[in-house]
Amino acid sequence: MAKKSEQERKGILGRAVDALSSRDEKAEAEAAKKEADAAAHKASQELARRQAAESAAKTAERRAAEAEKAAAEAQAKLAELEREKRAAEIAARREQIQRETQERIEQRKAEAEAAAAAAQPAVYVVKPGDSLSKIAKEVLGDASRWPDIFKVNKDKIKDPNLIYPGQELTLPE
């Protein structure tokens, strides 16, 4: 028995210390395992949060891109509507100008016709029973203006008492 086993040499106290050490090591190992499990769980949760955040970010980016595309389409549509509105305004203005121009043309025609009519001396065709004083009263509103008619028509009338039906007399202004 030269060599006693180590357990025999340690005795009860040594065995108790070994048992306690072994128990402490197991407890430390379990605690370390629990810490490792907790850290792994925490890391797993963090990874899940990051993945969720990345997914949310990608979704937000996709929605932002869709919103930008929709905004660009809306802007293009608005620009098209503005062009159409401007074209309609131009067409309406063009029509208005054409109407106003046509009205001016018609007004100027009427003025020109009136001026032409005014430039030509008024003519009276003698009817049976007419006299210069009767014509002056009827046309000029005053019978005493018969000499005015006579003066204007001296080339056609030699005697103011002798006028003939069908004769064309120029009226004074």
C-alpha positions as YAML, in Angstrom:
chain: A
units: angstrom
residues:
- id: 1
  name: MET
  ca: [0.00, 0.00, 0.00]
- id: 2
  name: ALA
  ca: [2.62, 2.17, -0.88]
- id: 3
  name: LYS
  ca: [0.50, 4.35, -2.87]
- id: 4
  name: LYS
  ca: [-2.74, 5.24, -1.49]
- id: 5
  name: SER
  ca: [-5.29, 6.54, -3.74]
- id: 6
  name: GLU
  ca: [-5.59, 10.24, -3.76]
- id: 7
  name: GLN
  ca: [-9.03, 10.09, -2.34]
- id: 8
  name: GLU
  ca: [-7.87, 8.11, 0.61]
- id: 9
  name: ARG
  ca: [-5.09, 10.57, 1.30]
- id: 10
  name: LYS
  ca: [-7.35, 13.61, 1.21]
- id: 11
  name: GLY
  ca: [-9.63, 12.37, 3.79]
- id: 12
  name: ILE
  ca: [-13.04, 13.54, 4.51]
- id: 13
  name: LEU
  ca: [-12.15, 17.18, 4.42]
- id: 14
  name: GLY
  ca: [-10.46, 16.86, 1.06]
- id: 15
  name: ARG
  ca: [-13.35, 14.94, -0.34]
- id: 16
  name: ALA
  ca: [-15.73, 17.56, 0.98]
- id: 17
  name: VAL
  ca: [-13.63, 20.31, -0.65]
- id: 18
  name: ASP
  ca: [-13.56, 18.32, -3.89]
- id: 19
  name: ALA
  ca: [-17.32, 17.81, -3.76]
- id: 20
  name: LEU
  ca: [-17.89, 21.48, -3.07]
- id: 21
  name: SER
  ca: [-15.45, 22.46, -5.82]
- id: 22
  name: SER
  ca: [-17.15, 20.10, -8.20]
- id: 23
  name: ARG
  ca: [-20.55, 21.47, -7.24]
- id: 24
  name: ASP
  ca: [-19.31, 25.06, -7.61]
- id: 25
  name: GLU
  ca: [-17.82, 24.22, -11.00]
- id: 26
  name: LYS
  ca: [-21.11, 22.69, -12.09]
- id: 27
  name: ALA
  ca: [-23.00, 25.73, -10.80]
- id: 28
  name: GLU
  ca: [-20.55, 28.01, -12.57]
- id: 29
  name: ALA
  ca: [-20.87, 25.96, -15.71]
- id: 30
  name: GLU
  ca: [-24.66, 26.09, -15.48]
- id: 31
  name: ALA
  ca: [-24.53, 29.82, -14.79]
- id: 32
  name: ALA
  ca: [-22.14, 30.28, -17.71]
- id: 33
  name: LYS
  ca: [-24.45, 28.16, -19.88]
- id: 34
  name: LYS
  ca: [-27.47, 30.21, -18.75]
- id: 35
  name: GLU
  ca: [-25.56, 33.42, -19.49]
- id: 36
  name: ALA
  ca: [-24.55, 32.04, -22.87]
- id: 37
  name: ASP
  ca: [-28.15, 30.97, -23.54]
- id: 38
  name: ALA
  ca: [-29.40, 34.41, -22.42]
- id: 39
  name: ALA
  ca: [-26.79, 36.12, -24.59]
- id: 40
  name: ALA
  ca: [-27.73, 33.88, -27.53]
- id: 41
  name: HIS
  ca: [-31.41, 34.60, -26.92]
- id: 42
  name: LYS
  ca: [-30.67, 38.31, -26.68]
- id: 43
  name: ALA
  ca: [-28.57, 38.11, -29.86]
- id: 44
  name: SER
  ca: [-31.37, 36.18, -31.55]
- id: 45
  name: GLN
  ca: [-33.89, 38.84, -30.48]
- id: 46
  name: GLU
  ca: [-31.54, 41.60, -31.64]
- id: 47
  name: LEU
  ca: [-31.11, 39.83, -34.98]
- id: 48
  name: ALA
  ca: [-34.88, 39.47, -35.27]
- id: 49
  name: ARG
  ca: [-35.29, 43.20, -34.47]
- id: 50
  name: ARG
  ca: [-32.66, 44.13, -37.03]
- id: 51
  name: GLN
  ca: [-34.28, 41.92, -39.65]
- id: 52
  name: ALA
  ca: [-37.68, 43.44, -38.85]
- id: 53
  name: ALA
  ca: [-36.15, 46.93, -39.02]
- id: 54
  name: GLU
  ca: [-34.46, 46.10, -42.34]
- id: 55
  name: SER
  ca: [-37.71, 44.69, -43.68]
- id: 56
  name: ALA
  ca: [-39.58, 47.80, -42.51]
- id: 57
  name: ALA
  ca: [-36.89, 50.01, -44.06]
- id: 58
  name: LYS
  ca: [-37.14, 48.14, -47.37]
- id: 59
  name: THR
  ca: [-40.93, 48.43, -47.25]
- id: 60
  name: ALA
  ca: [-40.63, 52.14, -46.49]
- id: 61
  name: GLU
  ca: [-38.14, 52.59, -49.33]
- id: 62
  name: ARG
  ca: [-40.44, 50.73, -51.71]
- id: 63
  name: ARG
  ca: [-43.41, 52.83, -50.62]
- id: 64
  name: ALA
  ca: [-41.33, 56.00, -50.91]
- id: 65
  name: ALA
  ca: [-40.31, 54.99, -54.43]
- id: 66
  name: GLU
  ca: [-43.95, 54.27, -55.28]
- id: 67
  name: ALA
  ca: [-44.97, 57.62, -53.80]
- id: 68
  name: GLU
  ca: [-42.26, 59.39, -55.82]
- id: 69
  name: LYS
  ca: [-43.44, 57.61, -58.96]
- id: 70
  name: ALA
  ca: [-47.06, 58.55, -58.22]
- id: 71
  name: ALA
  ca: [-45.98, 62.15, -57.53]
- id: 72
  name: ALA
  ca: [-44.07, 62.26, -60.82]
- id: 73
  name: GLU
  ca: [-47.10, 60.86, -62.67]
- id: 74
  name: ALA
  ca: [-49.36, 63.39, -60.95]
- id: 75
  name: GLN
  ca: [-46.93, 66.19, -61.85]
- id: 76
  name: ALA
  ca: [-46.90, 65.03, -65.48]
- id: 77
  name: LYS
  ca: [-50.71, 64.88, -65.53]
- id: 78
  name: LEU
  ca: [-50.88, 68.35, -63.98]
- id: 79
  name: ALA
  ca: [-48.48, 69.69, -66.60]
- id: 80
  name: GLU
  ca: [-50.61, 68.10, -69.34]
- id: 81
  name: LEU
  ca: [-53.77, 69.64, -67.86]
- id: 82
  name: GLU
  ca: [-52.04, 73.02, -67.67]
- id: 83
  name: ARG
  ca: [-51.06, 72.72, -71.36]
- id: 84
  name: GLU
  ca: [-54.63, 71.75, -72.26]
- id: 85
  name: LYS
  ca: [-56.01, 74.62, -70.19]
- id: 86
  name: ARG
  ca: [-53.61, 77.07, -71.84]
- id: 87
  name: ALA
  ca: [-54.52, 75.73, -75.28]
- id: 88
  name: ALA
  ca: [-58.22, 76.14, -74.47]
- id: 89
  name: GLU
  ca: [-57.61, 79.68, -73.23]
- id: 90
  name: ILE
  ca: [-55.68, 80.49, -76.41]
- id: 91
  name: ALA
  ca: [-58.45, 79.01, -78.57]
- id: 92
  name: ALA
  ca: [-61.10, 80.98, -76.67]
- id: 93
  name: ARG
  ca: [-59.06, 84.18, -76.99]
- id: 94
  name: ARG
  ca: [-58.55, 83.50, -80.70]
- id: 95
  name: GLU
  ca: [-62.31, 83.08, -81.17]
- id: 96
  name: GLN
  ca: [-62.97, 86.27, -79.22]
- id: 97
  name: ILE
  ca: [-60.47, 88.18, -81.37]
- id: 98
  name: GLN
  ca: [-62.06, 86.76, -84.53]
- id: 99
  name: ARG
  ca: [-65.53, 87.84, -83.35]
- id: 100
  name: GLU
  ca: [-64.29, 91.31, -82.42]
- id: 101
  name: THR
  ca: [-62.49, 91.61, -85.75]
- id: 102
  name: GLN
  ca: [-65.60, 90.52, -87.65]
- id: 103
  name: GLU
  ca: [-67.69, 93.04, -85.68]
- id: 104
  name: ARG
  ca: [-65.17, 95.81, -86.51]
- id: 105
  name: ILE
  ca: [-65.21, 94.82, -90.18]
- id: 106
  name: GLU
  ca: [-69.00, 94.94, -90.25]
- id: 107
  name: GLN
  ca: [-69.02, 98.26, -88.40]
- id: 108
  name: ARG
  ca: [-66.46, 99.75, -90.81]
- id: 109
  name: LYS
  ca: [-68.48, 98.45, -93.77]
- id: 110
  name: ALA
  ca: [-71.59, 100.10, -92.39]
- id: 111
  name: GLU
  ca: [-69.65, 103.32, -91.79]
- id: 112
  name: ALA
  ca: [-68.20, 103.19, -95.31]
- id: 113
  name: GLU
  ca: [-71.64, 102.58, -96.80]
- id: 114
  name: ALA
  ca: [-73.07, 105.45, -94.76]
- id: 115
  name: ALA
  ca: [-70.19, 107.70, -95.82]
- id: 116
  name: ALA
  ca: [-70.65, 106.67, -99.45]
- id: 117
  name: ALA
  ca: [-74.36, 107.35, -99.21]
- id: 118
  name: ALA
  ca: [-73.67, 110.69, -97.53]
- id: 119
  name: ALA
  ca: [-71.09, 111.58, -100.17]
- id: 120
  name: GLN
  ca: [-73.60, 111.04, -102.96]
- id: 121
  name: PRO
  ca: [-76.18, 113.76, -103.15]
- id: 122
  name: ALA
  ca: [-79.69, 112.65, -102.30]
- id: 123
  name: VAL
  ca: [-81.91, 112.47, -105.37]
- id: 124
  name: TYR
  ca: [-85.66, 113.09, -105.57]
- id: 125
  name: VAL
  ca: [-87.74, 111.89, -108.52]
- id: 126
  name: VAL
  ca: [-90.47, 114.39, -109.38]
- id: 127
  name: LYS
  ca: [-94.05, 113.04, -109.21]
- id: 128
  name: PRO
  ca: [-97.09, 114.45, -110.93]
- id: 129
  name: GLY
  ca: [-98.41, 117.50, -109.04]
- id: 130
  name: ASP
  ca: [-95.05, 118.28, -107.36]
- id: 131
  name: SER
  ca: [-93.63, 121.77, -107.06]
- id: 132
  name: LEU
  ca: [-90.29, 122.92, -105.64]
- id: 133
  name: SER
  ca: [-92.01, 124.27, -102.49]
- id: 134
  name: LYS
  ca: [-93.98, 121.03, -102.01]
- id: 135
  name: ILE
  ca: [-90.75, 118.97, -102.41]
- id: 136
  name: ALA
  ca: [-88.92, 121.33, -99.98]
- id: 137
  name: LYS
  ca: [-91.67, 120.92, -97.37]
- id: 138
  name: GLU
  ca: [-91.85, 117.12, -97.80]
- id: 139
  name: VAL
  ca: [-88.12, 116.37, -97.93]
- id: 140
  name: LEU
  ca: [-86.44, 119.29, -96.14]
- id: 141
  name: GLY
  ca: [-89.27, 120.06, -93.71]
- id: 142
  name: ASP
  ca: [-89.61, 123.72, -94.78]
- id: 143
  name: ALA
  ca: [-91.40, 124.92, -97.95]
- id: 144
  name: SER
  ca: [-89.42, 128.19, -97.90]
- id: 145
  name: ARG
  ca: [-86.23, 126.24, -98.77]
- id: 146
  name: TRP
  ca: [-87.38, 125.72, -102.39]
- id: 147
  name: PRO
  ca: [-84.70, 128.19, -103.67]
- id: 148
  name: ASP
  ca: [-82.00, 125.85, -102.23]
- id: 149
  name: ILE
  ca: [-83.33, 123.03, -104.43]
- id: 150
  name: PHE
  ca: [-83.44, 125.38, -107.43]
- id: 151
  name: LYS
  ca: [-79.81, 126.52, -106.90]
- id: 152
  name: VAL
  ca: [-78.48, 122.94, -106.67]
- id: 153
  name: ASN
  ca: [-80.34, 121.95, -109.86]
- id: 154
  name: LYS
  ca: [-79.77, 125.10, -112.08]
- id: 155
  name: ASP
  ca: [-78.29, 122.87, -114.77]
- id: 156
  name: LYS
  ca: [-81.55, 120.83, -114.93]
- id: 157
  name: ILE
  ca: [-84.18, 123.51, -114.19]
- id: 158
  name: LYS
  ca: [-84.40, 126.71, -116.30]
- id: 159
  name: ASP
  ca: [-87.70, 127.92, -114.78]
- id: 160
  name: PRO
  ca: [-88.51, 127.08, -111.10]
- id: 161
  name: ASN
  ca: [-92.19, 126.90, -112.00]
- id: 162
  name: LEU
  ca: [-91.59, 124.23, -114.64]
- id: 163
  name: ILE
  ca: [-90.57, 120.79, -113.33]
- id: 164
  name: TYR
  ca: [-91.68, 117.52, -114.89]
- id: 165
  name: PRO
  ca: [-92.67, 114.07, -113.51]
- id: 166
  name: GLY
  ca: [-89.74, 111.62, -113.68]
- id: 167
  name: GLN
  ca: [-87.21, 114.42, -113.50]
- id: 168
  name: GLU
  ca: [-84.37, 113.64, -111.00]
- id: 169
  name: LEU
  ca: [-83.51, 116.53, -108.73]
- id: 170
  name: THR
  ca: [-80.45, 116.65, -106.43]
- id: 171
  name: LEU
  ca: [-81.36, 117.68, -102.90]
- id: 172
  name: PRO
  ca: [-79.25, 120.17, -100.92]
- id: 173
  name: GLU
  ca: [-77.47, 119.08, -97.79]
...
